[in-house]
Amino acid sequence: MEQKDIDIYEILKDMPSDTELYTPLSGKVGLSYMALNKEAGEAILVKNKNGEYSFNKNGRWMEGGEILLFPSNKMRDWSKLAWNTGDILVNKDGNAHVIFEGFDDDTYETFNGNNYLWKNEGITMCFGEYEDELPTSDFSKANKEDAQKYIRQIEKRLGYKLNFENLKIEKSEFKDGDVLFVKCNDFAFIEIFEYSKKNGDLCDHASLDITNQILDISGKYIIREDHITELRLATEEEKKQFFSALAKKGKAWDAKKKQVVDLKPVKLTFEIGKLYVFNEDDEDGELTIIGKLIDKNESEDTLTFGNQYEIENEKFVTDQAFDLRISVNKELREATENEVELFNKHYAIWKKEKEAKEHRAFKPFDKVLVRSGDNCKWLPALFIRDRGVGFESRHTALPIHSGEPASFAQCISYDGNEYLAFTSDPF
């Protein structure tokens, strides 16, 4: 936005009298008076020991003149003075985000921010809970999409929801059996919470020192509150790391008994329709996959999986089956309750997106592909109307090959999906 388009009056109208500003006419001035009619030529009045000066709503001394009223001598961008506490800002390189808390002083050159997230050398994500003296000139308000992405990253990283009223992380009371991440001076732990003493010291059933890769299942150690620098629920990846360390020691966590138990070796039996976890090499490294078993041929050492969720990539795959050799995959096992929940969560997201695409709002005579069910062929047609969610075959269309209107259960855009015409391939 160009400077001339900014309505300075709207920015200043709620600011207190004597708010310090700057004009090249006389240097530092204080806000004195705001006219009731902002369209007046003298909408904004400022003053200092040398006299009074009036400006229109855009900060011009006279109509057609230059803008001569600014937040300060060293910060002349009015759009930044309109920042509010809680606004999400992004730097000019797009690799750092922060929540605005307030300016350091009346020069507006630097500001304070909370939950500062940035990429170090463009690769590693780094986090600071509070940062001061950030350069105002390097930041601007993030757009809605960018702000939402930042919020997701922060909440996923910390395991809590952001409270935009106080710009703090919402911490909750932990329950017996919760898996926590604890940072303690120069050490970090993943542990199963047992209880906190009245003085805030932390006790656990078992813990994994991820700094030194040491697993303790005695439950005898206590972490003192004054040593804790970060405390939150563990992420899914951290939980996986902890339970994998237990399994390597032949142990498992029994959530019902609330204790660590011996892991009994059980011969795995494979059931069609169940979810299993296995590892697969990818161009970017090893992936952990939760897959739904759709076929098996144990005599030939083969399992076939349909829908799959790649944990590291956070990617749900539905358009291809995958054959797995049983004997060569040592990590093959039945999915845990948490992994089943994770798979179903992302399946629901995928299904919702799929339905949204299938039930998008078409206009009469739009080119579409329609069919009556998953095993039917997609037919090119002209869209007529959507009968609504109460009808199983809700889409009425005119198939090109027949010229007779009919109703169909599925309807997608023809553009971009031409290759599906006259096939029964999944969308």
CSV table of C-alpha atoms in Angstrom, one decimal:
chain,number,residue,atom,x,y,z
A,1,MET,CA,0.0,0.0,0.0
A,2,GLU,CA,1.4,3.4,-0.9
A,3,GLN,CA,1.8,6.0,1.8
A,4,LYS,CA,-0.9,8.3,0.2
A,5,ASP,CA,-3.5,5.6,0.6
A,6,ILE,CA,-3.2,5.3,4.4
A,7,ASP,CA,-5.9,6.8,6.5
A,8,ILE,CA,-3.7,8.2,9.4
A,9,TYR,CA,-6.8,9.6,11.1
A,10,GLU,CA,-8.2,6.1,11.8
A,11,ILE,CA,-4.8,5.0,13.2
A,12,LEU,CA,-4.6,8.0,15.6
A,13,LYS,CA,-8.2,8.5,16.7
A,14,ASP,CA,-7.9,6.1,19.6
A,15,MET,CA,-4.5,7.1,20.7
A,16,PRO,CA,-4.1,9.3,23.9
A,17,SER,CA,-3.5,13.0,23.7
A,18,ASP,CA,0.2,14.0,23.6
A,19,THR,CA,1.2,10.8,21.7
A,20,GLU,CA,4.6,11.7,20.3
A,21,LEU,CA,4.8,12.0,16.5
A,22,TYR,CA,7.2,13.7,14.1
A,23,THR,CA,6.9,16.3,11.3
A,24,PRO,CA,9.8,17.8,9.2
A,25,LEU,CA,8.1,21.2,9.7
A,26,SER,CA,9.1,21.3,13.4
A,27,GLY,CA,10.5,18.0,14.6
A,28,LYS,CA,8.9,16.1,17.5
A,29,VAL,CA,5.3,17.0,18.2
A,30,GLY,CA,2.5,15.8,20.4
A,31,LEU,CA,-1.0,14.8,19.3
A,32,SER,CA,-3.3,17.6,20.4
A,33,TYR,CA,-6.8,17.3,18.8
A,34,MET,CA,-8.8,15.2,16.4
A,35,ALA,CA,-11.6,16.8,14.5
A,36,LEU,CA,-15.0,15.2,14.5
A,37,ASN,CA,-15.1,15.2,10.7
A,38,LYS,CA,-12.1,13.4,9.5
A,39,GLU,CA,-12.7,14.7,5.9
A,40,ALA,CA,-11.9,18.3,7.2
A,41,GLY,CA,-8.7,19.9,5.9
A,42,GLU,CA,-7.6,20.3,9.5
A,43,ALA,CA,-8.5,16.8,10.7
A,44,ILE,CA,-5.4,16.2,12.9
A,45,LEU,CA,-3.9,18.8,15.1
A,46,VAL,CA,-0.4,18.5,16.7
A,47,LYS,CA,1.7,20.9,18.7
A,48,ASN,CA,5.0,21.6,20.4
A,49,LYS,CA,6.7,24.6,22.0
A,50,ASN,CA,7.1,26.2,18.5
A,51,GLY,CA,3.3,26.2,17.8
A,52,GLU,CA,0.5,24.2,16.4
A,53,TYR,CA,0.3,22.3,13.0
A,54,SER,CA,-2.8,20.8,11.3
A,55,PHE,CA,-3.0,18.0,8.7
A,56,ASN,CA,-5.7,16.3,6.8
A,57,LYS,CA,-6.6,12.6,7.4
A,58,ASN,CA,-3.6,11.4,5.3
A,59,GLY,CA,-1.0,13.6,7.0
A,60,ARG,CA,-0.8,16.3,4.4
A,61,TRP,CA,-0.2,19.9,5.5
A,62,MET,CA,-2.2,21.2,2.5
A,63,GLU,CA,-4.2,19.6,-0.3
A,64,GLY,CA,-2.0,18.3,-3.0
A,65,GLY,CA,1.1,18.6,-0.8
A,66,GLU,CA,3.5,16.0,0.5
A,67,ILE,CA,2.8,13.9,3.6
A,68,LEU,CA,4.5,15.7,6.5
A,69,LEU,CA,3.3,13.8,9.6
A,70,PHE,CA,5.0,10.5,10.6
A,71,PRO,CA,5.1,8.2,13.6
A,72,SER,CA,8.8,9.2,14.2
A,73,ASN,CA,11.8,10.6,12.4
A,74,LYS,CA,13.3,7.1,11.9
A,75,MET,CA,10.1,5.1,11.3
A,76,ARG,CA,7.8,6.7,8.7
A,77,ASP,CA,5.6,3.8,7.7
A,78,TRP,CA,2.1,4.4,9.1
A,79,SER,CA,0.9,0.9,8.3
A,80,LYS,CA,3.2,-0.4,11.0
A,81,LEU,CA,1.9,2.0,13.7
A,82,ALA,CA,-1.4,0.2,13.1
A,83,TRP,CA,0.0,-3.1,14.4
A,84,ASN,CA,-2.0,-4.5,17.3
A,85,THR,CA,-0.9,-6.7,20.1
A,86,GLY,CA,-1.4,-10.3,18.8
A,87,ASP,CA,-0.8,-9.5,15.2
A,88,ILE,CA,1.4,-12.1,13.4
A,89,LEU,CA,4.3,-10.6,11.6
A,90,VAL,CA,6.7,-12.0,9.0
A,91,ASN,CA,10.1,-10.7,8.0
A,92,LYS,CA,11.0,-9.5,4.5
A,93,ASP,CA,12.7,-12.8,3.7
A,94,GLY,CA,9.7,-14.8,4.7
A,95,ASN,CA,11.8,-17.1,7.0
A,96,ALA,CA,10.8,-15.7,10.4
A,97,HIS,CA,7.5,-15.1,12.2
A,98,VAL,CA,6.6,-13.6,15.5
A,99,ILE,CA,3.6,-12.3,17.4
A,100,PHE,CA,3.7,-8.5,18.0
A,101,GLU,CA,3.6,-7.4,21.6
A,102,GLY,CA,4.6,-3.7,21.4
A,103,PHE,CA,7.2,-1.2,20.3
A,104,ASP,CA,10.3,-0.7,22.5
A,105,ASP,CA,9.9,3.1,22.5
A,106,ASP,CA,8.5,6.2,20.7
A,107,THR,CA,10.9,5.9,17.8
A,108,TYR,CA,9.1,2.7,16.7
A,109,GLU,CA,12.4,1.5,15.3
A,110,THR,CA,12.2,-1.8,17.2
A,111,PHE,CA,9.5,-3.9,18.8
A,112,ASN,CA,9.0,-6.8,21.2
A,113,GLY,CA,7.5,-10.1,20.1
A,114,ASN,CA,6.5,-13.5,21.5
A,115,ASN,CA,6.8,-17.0,20.1
A,116,TYR,CA,9.5,-16.1,17.6
A,117,LEU,CA,10.0,-18.9,15.0
A,118,TRP,CA,12.7,-18.7,12.3
A,119,LYS,CA,14.7,-20.9,10.0
A,120,ASN,CA,18.4,-20.8,10.8
A,121,GLU,CA,20.4,-20.7,7.6
A,122,GLY,CA,17.2,-21.5,5.8
A,123,ILE,CA,17.1,-25.1,7.1
A,124,THR,CA,16.7,-25.7,10.9
A,125,MET,CA,13.6,-24.3,12.6
A,126,CYS,CA,14.5,-22.4,15.8
A,127,PHE,CA,12.2,-21.0,18.5
A,128,GLY,CA,12.4,-18.2,21.0
A,129,GLU,CA,9.6,-17.6,23.6
A,130,TYR,CA,10.3,-13.9,23.8
A,131,GLU,CA,12.4,-11.5,21.6
A,132,ASP,CA,13.0,-7.8,22.0
A,133,GLU,CA,14.5,-5.1,19.8
A,134,LEU,CA,13.4,-6.7,16.6
A,135,PRO,CA,13.8,-4.2,13.7
A,136,THR,CA,10.5,-2.8,12.6
A,137,SER,CA,11.7,-2.1,9.1
A,138,ASP,CA,12.3,-5.9,8.5
A,139,PHE,CA,8.7,-6.9,9.3
A,140,SER,CA,5.2,-6.6,8.0
A,141,LYS,CA,1.8,-8.2,8.8
A,142,ALA,CA,1.5,-11.8,7.6
A,143,ASN,CA,-1.4,-12.7,5.3
A,144,LYS,CA,-4.1,-15.0,6.6
A,145,GLU,CA,-2.8,-18.2,5.0
A,146,ASP,CA,0.8,-17.5,6.1
A,147,ALA,CA,-0.4,-16.7,9.7
A,148,GLN,CA,-2.5,-19.9,9.9
A,149,LYS,CA,0.5,-22.0,8.8
A,150,TYR,CA,2.7,-20.3,11.5
A,151,ILE,CA,0.1,-21.0,14.2
A,152,ARG,CA,0.0,-24.7,13.2
A,153,GLN,CA,3.8,-24.9,13.3
A,154,ILE,CA,3.9,-23.3,16.8
A,155,GLU,CA,1.1,-25.4,18.3
A,156,LYS,CA,2.5,-28.6,16.8
A,157,ARG,CA,6.0,-27.8,18.1
A,158,LEU,CA,4.9,-26.9,21.6
A,159,GLY,CA,2.0,-29.3,22.0
A,160,TYR,CA,-0.3,-26.5,23.3
A,161,LYS,CA,-2.8,-24.0,22.0
A,162,LEU,CA,-1.9,-20.3,21.6
A,163,ASN,CA,-3.9,-17.9,23.7
A,164,PHE,CA,-4.0,-14.7,21.7
A,165,GLU,CA,-5.4,-12.7,24.7
A,166,ASN,CA,-2.2,-13.0,26.6
A,167,LEU,CA,0.1,-14.4,23.9
A,168,LYS,CA,1.1,-17.3,26.1
A,169,ILE,CA,1.0,-21.0,25.7
A,170,GLU,CA,-2.0,-22.7,27.3
A,171,LYS,CA,-0.6,-25.2,29.7
A,172,SER,CA,-2.9,-27.9,31.1
A,173,GLU,CA,-2.8,-30.2,34.1
A,174,PHE,CA,-1.1,-33.5,33.1
A,175,LYS,CA,-2.7,-36.8,33.8
A,176,ASP,CA,-1.1,-40.0,35.1
A,177,GLY,CA,0.2,-41.8,32.0
A,178,ASP,CA,0.6,-38.7,29.8
A,179,VAL,CA,3.8,-38.8,27.7
A,180,LEU,CA,5.7,-35.6,28.3
A,181,PHE,CA,8.7,-33.8,26.8
A,182,VAL,CA,10.8,-32.2,29.5
A,183,LYS,CA,13.8,-29.9,28.9
A,184,CYS,CA,16.1,-29.5,31.9
A,185,ASN,CA,19.1,-27.2,31.6
A,186,ASP,CA,21.2,-28.9,28.9
A,187,PHE,CA,19.3,-32.2,28.9
A,188,ALA,CA,16.0,-33.3,27.3
A,189,PHE,CA,13.7,-36.2,28.3
A,190,ILE,CA,10.7,-38.0,27.1
A,191,GLU,CA,8.8,-39.6,30.0
A,192,ILE,CA,5.6,-41.0,31.2
A,193,PHE,CA,4.1,-38.7,33.8
A,194,GLU,CA,3.3,-40.0,37.2
A,195,TYR,CA,2.6,-37.0,39.5
A,196,SER,CA,4.0,-33.6,40.6
A,197,LYS,CA,4.9,-32.9,44.2
A,198,LYS,CA,3.3,-29.9,45.8
A,199,ASN,CA,6.5,-27.9,45.2
A,200,GLY,CA,6.3,-28.6,41.4
A,201,ASP,CA,8.9,-31.4,41.2
A,202,LEU,CA,8.2,-33.9,38.5
A,203,CYS,CA,8.0,-37.7,38.9
A,204,ASP,CA,7.7,-40.4,36.2
A,205,HIS,CA,7.0,-44.1,35.6
A,206,ALA,CA,9.8,-44.2,33.0
A,207,SER,CA,12.0,-41.8,31.1
A,208,LEU,CA,14.3,-41.6,28.1
A,209,ASP,CA,17.2,-39.2,28.2
A,210,ILE,CA,17.3,-38.3,24.5
A,211,THR,CA,20.4,-36.2,25.0
A,212,ASN,CA,22.5,-39.2,26.0
A,213,GLN,CA,20.0,-42.0,24.8
A,214,ILE,CA,19.7,-43.5,28.2
A,215,LEU,CA,16.4,-45.3,29.2
A,216,ASP,CA,15.4,-45.5,32.8
A,217,ILE,CA,12.4,-47.6,33.9
A,218,SER,CA,12.9,-47.5,37.6
A,219,GLY,CA,10.7,-44.4,38.2
A,220,LYS,CA,13.0,-43.4,41.0
A,221,TYR,CA,14.3,-40.1,39.6
A,222,ILE,CA,12.8,-36.8,40.3
A,223,ILE,CA,13.2,-33.6,38.2
A,224,ARG,CA,13.2,-30.5,40.3
A,225,GLU,CA,10.9,-27.7,39.2
A,226,ASP,CA,13.7,-25.0,39.2
A,227,HIS,CA,15.6,-27.1,36.7
A,228,ILE,CA,12.8,-27.4,34.2
A,229,THR,CA,13.0,-24.9,31.2
A,230,GLU,CA,10.4,-26.5,29.0
A,231,LEU,CA,7.5,-28.8,29.8
A,232,ARG,CA,4.7,-30.0,27.4
A,233,LEU,CA,2.9,-33.0,26.0
A,234,ALA,CA,5.2,-35.1,23.7
A,235,THR,CA,4.6,-35.0,19.9
A,236,GLU,CA,3.7,-38.1,18.0
A,237,GLU,CA,7.3,-38.4,16.8
A,238,GLU,CA,8.6,-38.1,20.4
A,239,LYS,CA,6.1,-40.8,21.6
A,240,LYS,CA,7.3,-43.1,18.9
A,241,GLN,CA,10.9,-42.5,19.9
A,242,PHE,CA,10.1,-43.3,23.5
A,243,PHE,CA,8.0,-46.5,22.9
A,244,SER,CA,10.6,-47.7,20.4
A,245,ALA,CA,13.3,-47.4,23.1
A,246,LEU,CA,11.1,-49.4,25.5
A,247,ALA,CA,10.5,-52.1,22.8
A,248,LYS,CA,14.2,-52.5,22.2
A,249,LYS,CA,14.6,-53.3,25.9
A,250,GLY,CA,11.8,-55.9,25.6
A,251,LYS,CA,9.4,-53.6,27.5
A,252,ALA,CA,6.1,-51.9,26.9
A,253,TRP,CA,3.8,-49.4,28.6
A,254,ASP,CA,0.5,-50.9,29.9
A,255,ALA,CA,-1.9,-47.9,29.9
A,256,LYS,CA,-4.5,-49.7,31.9
A,257,LYS,CA,-2.2,-50.9,34.7
A,258,LYS,CA,-0.2,-47.7,34.5
A,259,GLN,CA,3.1,-49.5,34.6
A,260,VAL,CA,6.0,-50.8,32.4
A,261,VAL,CA,5.6,-54.5,31.6
A,262,ASP,CA,7.6,-57.1,29.8
A,263,LEU,CA,6.9,-57.3,26.1
A,264,LYS,CA,5.8,-60.8,25.3
A,265,PRO,CA,6.8,-62.1,21.9
A,266,VAL,CA,3.7,-63.0,19.9
A,267,LYS,CA,3.6,-64.5,16.5
A,268,LEU,CA,1.9,-62.0,14.3
A,269,THR,CA,-1.3,-63.0,12.5
A,270,PHE,CA,-2.4,-60.9,9.6
A,271,GLU,CA,-6.1,-60.0,9.2
A,272,ILE,CA,-7.6,-58.3,6.2
A,273,GLY,CA,-8.9,-54.8,7.1
A,274,LYS,CA,-6.6,-54.3,10.1
A,275,LEU,CA,-3.9,-51.6,10.3
A,276,TYR,CA,-0.2,-52.5,10.4
A,277,VAL,CA,3.0,-50.5,10.7
A,278,PHE,CA,6.1,-51.0,8.6
A,279,ASN,CA,9.2,-49.1,7.4
A,280,GLU,CA,10.0,-48.4,3.8
A,281,ASP,CA,13.0,-46.7,2.3
A,282,ASP,CA,12.3,-43.4,0.4
A,283,GLU,CA,14.5,-41.0,-1.6
A,284,ASP,CA,14.6,-38.8,1.5
A,285,GLY,CA,15.3,-41.6,4.0
A,286,GLU,CA,13.3,-44.2,5.9
A,287,LEU,CA,9.6,-43.7,6.3
A,288,THR,CA,7.3,-45.2,8.9
A,289,ILE,CA,4.0,-46.2,7.3
A,290,ILE,CA,0.6,-47.1,8.7
A,291,GLY,CA,-1.2,-49.2,6.1
A,292,LYS,CA,-4.6,-51.0,5.8
A,293,LEU,CA,-4.2,-54.6,4.8
A,294,ILE,CA,-6.4,-55.4,1.8
A,295,ASP,CA,-4.9,-58.8,0.6
A,296,LYS,CA,-2.4,-61.4,1.7
A,297,ASN,CA,-0.5,-64.4,0.4
A,298,GLU,CA,1.6,-65.6,3.3
A,299,SER,CA,2.7,-68.7,1.3
A,300,GLU,CA,4.4,-66.3,-1.1
A,301,ASP,CA,5.6,-64.0,1.8
A,302,THR,CA,3.5,-61.1,0.5
A,303,LEU,CA,1.1,-58.6,2.1
A,304,THR,CA,-0.9,-56.0,0.1
A,305,PHE,CA,-1.8,-52.6,1.6
A,306,GLY,CA,-4.3,-50.1,0.3
A,307,ASN,CA,-4.7,-46.8,2.1
A,308,GLN,CA,-1.4,-45.8,3.7
A,309,TYR,CA,-0.3,-42.9,6.0
A,310,GLU,CA,3.3,-41.8,5.9
A,311,ILE,CA,4.1,-40.4,9.3
A,312,GLU,CA,7.2,-38.4,8.5
A,313,ASN,CA,5.7,-36.8,5.4
A,314,GLU,CA,2.2,-36.4,7.0
A,315,LYS,CA,0.9,-37.7,3.7
A,316,PHE,CA,-2.2,-39.9,3.1
A,317,VAL,CA,-1.9,-42.2,0.1
A,318,THR,CA,-5.0,-43.7,-1.4
A,319,ASP,CA,-4.4,-44.1,-5.1
A,320,GLN,CA,-2.0,-47.0,-5.1
A,321,ALA,CA,-1.7,-50.5,-3.5
A,322,PHE,CA,1.6,-51.5,-2.0
A,323,ASP,CA,3.1,-55.1,-1.8
A,324,LEU,CA,5.3,-55.9,1.1
A,325,ARG,CA,7.6,-58.8,1.7
A,326,ILE,CA,7.0,-60.2,5.2
A,327,SER,CA,10.3,-61.8,5.9
A,328,VAL,CA,12.5,-58.8,5.0
A,329,ASN,CA,10.6,-56.2,7.0
A,330,LYS,CA,11.7,-56.6,10.6
A,331,GLU,CA,9.7,-53.6,11.9
A,332,LEU,CA,6.3,-55.0,10.7
A,333,ARG,CA,3.8,-55.0,13.5
A,334,GLU,CA,0.1,-54.3,14.3
A,335,ALA,CA,-0.7,-50.6,14.8
A,336,THR,CA,-1.1,-49.3,18.3
A,337,GLU,CA,-4.2,-47.5,19.6
A,338,ASN,CA,-2.5,-44.1,19.0
A,339,GLU,CA,-1.4,-45.1,15.5
A,340,VAL,CA,-4.9,-46.3,14.6
A,341,GLU,CA,-6.3,-43.0,15.9
A,342,LEU,CA,-3.7,-41.1,13.8
A,343,PHE,CA,-4.5,-43.1,10.7
A,344,ASN,CA,-8.3,-42.5,11.1
A,345,LYS,CA,-7.8,-38.8,11.8
A,346,HIS,CA,-6.0,-38.3,8.5
A,347,TYR,CA,-8.4,-40.6,6.6
A,348,ALA,CA,-11.2,-38.4,7.8
A,349,ILE,CA,-9.4,-35.3,6.6
A,350,TRP,CA,-8.8,-37.0,3.2
A,351,LYS,CA,-12.4,-38.1,3.0
A,352,LYS,CA,-13.7,-34.6,3.8
A,353,GLU,CA,-11.5,-33.1,1.1
A,354,LYS,CA,-12.5,-35.7,-1.4
A,355,GLU,CA,-16.2,-35.1,-0.7
A,356,ALA,CA,-15.7,-31.4,-0.9
A,357,LYS,CA,-14.2,-31.8,-4.4
A,358,GLU,CA,-16.9,-34.2,-5.5
A,359,HIS,CA,-19.7,-32.0,-4.2
A,360,ARG,CA,-18.3,-28.7,-5.4
A,361,ALA,CA,-20.9,-26.1,-6.6
A,362,PHE,CA,-21.4,-26.6,-10.3
A,363,LYS,CA,-23.4,-24.3,-12.5
A,364,PRO,CA,-25.9,-25.6,-15.2
A,365,PHE,CA,-24.1,-26.7,-18.4
A,366,ASP,CA,-20.7,-27.1,-16.6
A,367,LYS,CA,-18.6,-29.9,-18.1
A,368,VAL,CA,-18.5,-32.7,-15.5
A,369,LEU,CA,-17.7,-36.4,-15.1
A,370,VAL,CA,-20.4,-38.5,-13.3
A,371,ARG,CA,-20.9,-42.0,-12.1
A,372,SER,CA,-23.3,-44.0,-9.9
A,373,GLY,CA,-20.7,-45.7,-7.6
A,374,ASP,CA,-17.0,-46.6,-7.1
A,375,ASN,CA,-17.2,-49.5,-9.5
A,376,CYS,CA,-19.0,-47.6,-12.3
A,377,LYS,CA,-17.3,-45.8,-15.2
A,378,TRP,CA,-17.0,-42.0,-15.3
A,379,LEU,CA,-19.2,-40.5,-18.0
A,380,PRO,CA,-18.7,-37.1,-19.6
A,381,ALA,CA,-21.9,-35.0,-19.1
A,382,LEU,CA,-23.3,-31.5,-18.7
A,383,PHE,CA,-24.3,-30.6,-15.2
A,384,ILE,CA,-28.0,-29.8,-14.5
A,385,ARG,CA,-28.5,-29.4,-10.8
A,386,ASP,CA,-27.6,-30.6,-7.3
A,387,ARG,CA,-30.6,-32.2,-5.5
A,388,GLY,CA,-28.9,-31.8,-2.1
A,389,VAL,CA,-27.4,-34.0,0.7
A,390,GLY,CA,-30.7,-35.8,1.4
A,391,PHE,CA,-30.4,-37.7,-1.9
A,392,GLU,CA,-27.9,-40.6,-2.4
A,393,SER,CA,-27.8,-39.8,-6.2
A,394,ARG,CA,-27.8,-36.1,-5.7
A,395,HIS,CA,-26.3,-34.9,-9.0
A,396,THR,CA,-28.6,-34.6,-12.0
A,397,ALA,CA,-26.7,-34.4,-15.3
A,398,LEU,CA,-27.0,-35.0,-19.0
A,399,PRO,CA,-24.6,-37.7,-20.2
A,400,ILE,CA,-23.2,-36.9,-23.6
A,401,HIS,CA,-23.3,-40.5,-24.9
A,402,SER,CA,-27.0,-41.0,-24.1
A,403,GLY,CA,-28.6,-37.5,-24.2
A,404,GLU,CA,-31.0,-38.5,-21.4
A,405,PRO,CA,-30.9,-36.7,-18.0
A,406,ALA,CA,-30.2,-39.0,-15.0
A,407,SER,CA,-29.1,-38.7,-11.4
A,408,PHE,CA,-25.7,-39.8,-10.1
A,409,ALA,CA,-24.0,-40.3,-6.8
A,410,GLN,CA,-20.6,-38.8,-7.8
A,411,CYS,CA,-19.8,-35.7,-9.8
A,412,ILE,CA,-16.4,-34.1,-10.5
A,413,SER,CA,-15.1,-31.4,-12.8
A,414,TYR,CA,-14.3,-32.6,-16.3
A,415,ASP,CA,-11.4,-30.1,-16.6
A,416,GLY,CA,-8.2,-31.6,-15.3
A,417,ASN,CA,-9.8,-35.1,-14.9
A,418,GLU,CA,-10.3,-35.9,-18.6
A,419,TYR,CA,-8.1,-39.0,-18.3
A,420,LEU,CA,-10.8,-40.6,-16.0
A,421,ALA,CA,-13.5,-40.6,-18.7
A,422,PHE,CA,-14.9,-44.1,-19.5
A,423,THR,CA,-12.7,-45.6,-16.7
A,424,SER,CA,-13.7,-46.7,-13.2
A,425,ASP,CA,-10.4,-45.4,-11.7
A,426,PRO,CA,-10.6,-43.7,-8.3
A,427,PHE,CA,-10.8,-39.9,-8.3
